[in-house]
Amino acid sequence: MPGEIIPIELRRFISAHFRSVEQLEILLLLHGKHDAPWSIQAVYDVILSSKPSVERWLEDFVRLGFLQKTSETPPRYLFAASGETASLIASLDQLYKSKPVRIIEAIFQRDRDPAQSFADAFKIKKQP
Amino acid sequence: MIAAVVYLLCIVTSLLCSFLLWRAYRQNRLPLLRWSALCFAILALANALLFVDLIIFPQIDLLALRSVVTLCALLVLLYGLVLESN
Amino acid sequence: MLNAFLAGAISMGYLTAALFFLRFWKSTRDRLFFFFSAAFVILMVERIICEVLAIKTEWVPLIYSLRLGAFILILAAIVDKNRRH
């Protein structure tokens, strides 16, 4: 079970904010190299998904306070999380390097499906 | 008398659903569960109003108020279903 | 007038929710949604009957037995869910 390897706080953090591996890779890229701000193009050159989706996740992370927009035209982004969030992202980074499959599983866990979770909510005994 | 028991059962069932959904919401933070929990809580309120209407104050007609409350419960649920179910 | 409008809106609301539950039943194959869907259809029927027969109170056996049926279905869904696992 992913739960045995990933601490519960980290699991909640993942299920609250992550929906794709692309998004995870983007955040960890900016977390890893946070000495200078990143442009969308620079992030895209590493991630190679699509520029609009890279931009969308970057903006999403800015909204969450994980990144900071250091300039508007052209937009540049810098890792900006602090405190508990920063340490969660640091442990996420570490675990993703050592056990990537577990992290990916956590992103796509069954409880990400709202319909299934709705049904599972009616199980009176708590899940292990 | 039977009606009173029935509507009491409706209140209890709605509250149970609301509690279970809220408990699950606290675990996985999926918005659909929050809206559904809220919907069942409001449905419990609507059923409680029915109880008040029929048993405690039979002289006052709360039908319109009860309908508005029920409609609110459904709108909350539909909001969750439409926006947060995929 | 107002009550008729509200009854119509509520019926539509129950029906829409029932259809969503039906879709969830198809996507997850979890029977719980079938029970929920059926319960919400009954609640819709109850509202319509109430309005069409101009029943002013829920004190009528026809109405409270429908309501009872719907909530028993929801309880049955929960019991069934817990017996399966």
Short mmCIF file of C-alpha atoms in Angstrom, two decimals, chain C residues 16-84:
data_model
loop_
_atom_site.label_atom_id
_atom_site.label_comp_id
_atom_site.label_asym_id
_atom_site.label_seq_id
_atom_site.Cartn_x
_atom_site.Cartn_y
_atom_site.Cartn_z
CA THR C 16 -31.23 15.57 -12.09
CA ALA C 17 -29.54 14.19 -8.98
CA ALA C 18 -31.05 10.76 -9.74
CA LEU C 19 -29.58 10.90 -13.26
CA PHE C 20 -26.14 11.77 -11.89
CA PHE C 21 -26.33 8.82 -9.50
CA LEU C 22 -27.32 6.62 -12.44
CA ARG C 23 -24.22 7.79 -14.30
CA PHE C 24 -22.06 7.06 -11.26
CA TRP C 25 -23.61 3.62 -11.06
CA LYS C 26 -22.54 2.99 -14.64
CA SER C 27 -19.03 4.33 -14.12
CA THR C 28 -18.22 2.67 -10.78
CA ARG C 29 -20.56 -0.38 -10.88
CA ASP C 30 -21.26 0.39 -7.24
CA ARG C 31 -24.84 -0.63 -6.37
CA LEU C 32 -25.05 2.13 -3.79
CA PHE C 33 -25.71 4.58 -6.63
CA PHE C 34 -28.54 2.48 -8.00
CA PHE C 35 -30.29 2.64 -4.61
CA PHE C 36 -29.65 6.37 -4.32
CA SER C 37 -30.91 6.96 -7.83
CA ALA C 38 -34.09 5.01 -7.14
CA ALA C 39 -34.60 6.87 -3.85
CA PHE C 40 -34.34 10.24 -5.57
CA VAL C 41 -36.78 9.16 -8.29
CA ILE C 42 -39.29 8.22 -5.58
CA LEU C 43 -38.77 11.60 -3.91
CA MET C 44 -39.46 13.25 -7.27
CA VAL C 45 -42.65 11.21 -7.73
CA GLU C 46 -43.72 12.14 -4.21
CA ARG C 47 -43.37 15.85 -5.00
CA ILE C 48 -45.31 15.50 -8.24
CA ILE C 49 -48.14 13.52 -6.64
CA CYS C 50 -48.33 16.02 -3.80
CA GLU C 51 -48.73 18.87 -6.28
CA VAL C 52 -50.98 17.15 -8.82
CA LEU C 53 -53.42 15.86 -6.20
CA ALA C 54 -53.20 19.24 -4.43
CA ILE C 55 -52.31 17.54 -1.16
CA LYS C 56 -51.67 20.28 1.34
CA THR C 57 -50.16 18.17 4.08
CA GLU C 58 -47.59 15.39 4.29
CA TRP C 59 -49.85 13.71 6.83
CA VAL C 60 -51.39 11.54 4.10
CA PRO C 61 -50.39 7.82 4.02
CA LEU C 62 -49.66 7.92 0.27
CA ILE C 63 -47.14 10.69 0.77
CA TYR C 64 -45.42 9.46 3.88
CA SER C 65 -45.16 5.93 2.59
CA LEU C 66 -43.36 7.23 -0.51
CA ARG C 67 -41.01 9.26 1.65
CA LEU C 68 -40.49 6.20 3.85
CA GLY C 69 -39.73 4.10 0.76
CA ALA C 70 -37.11 6.57 -0.44
CA PHE C 71 -35.32 6.76 2.88
CA ILE C 72 -35.48 2.99 3.37
CA LEU C 73 -33.75 2.67 -0.01
CA ILE C 74 -31.01 5.02 1.19
CA LEU C 75 -30.64 3.04 4.42
CA ALA C 76 -30.63 -0.20 2.40
CA ALA C 77 -27.85 1.25 0.23
CA ILE C 78 -25.75 1.97 3.32
CA VAL C 79 -26.42 -1.45 4.86
CA ASP C 80 -25.64 -3.15 1.54
CA LYS C 81 -22.42 -1.18 1.17
CA ASN C 82 -21.26 -2.28 4.61
CA ARG C 83 -22.21 -5.92 4.13
CA ARG C 84 -20.26 -6.14 0.90
#
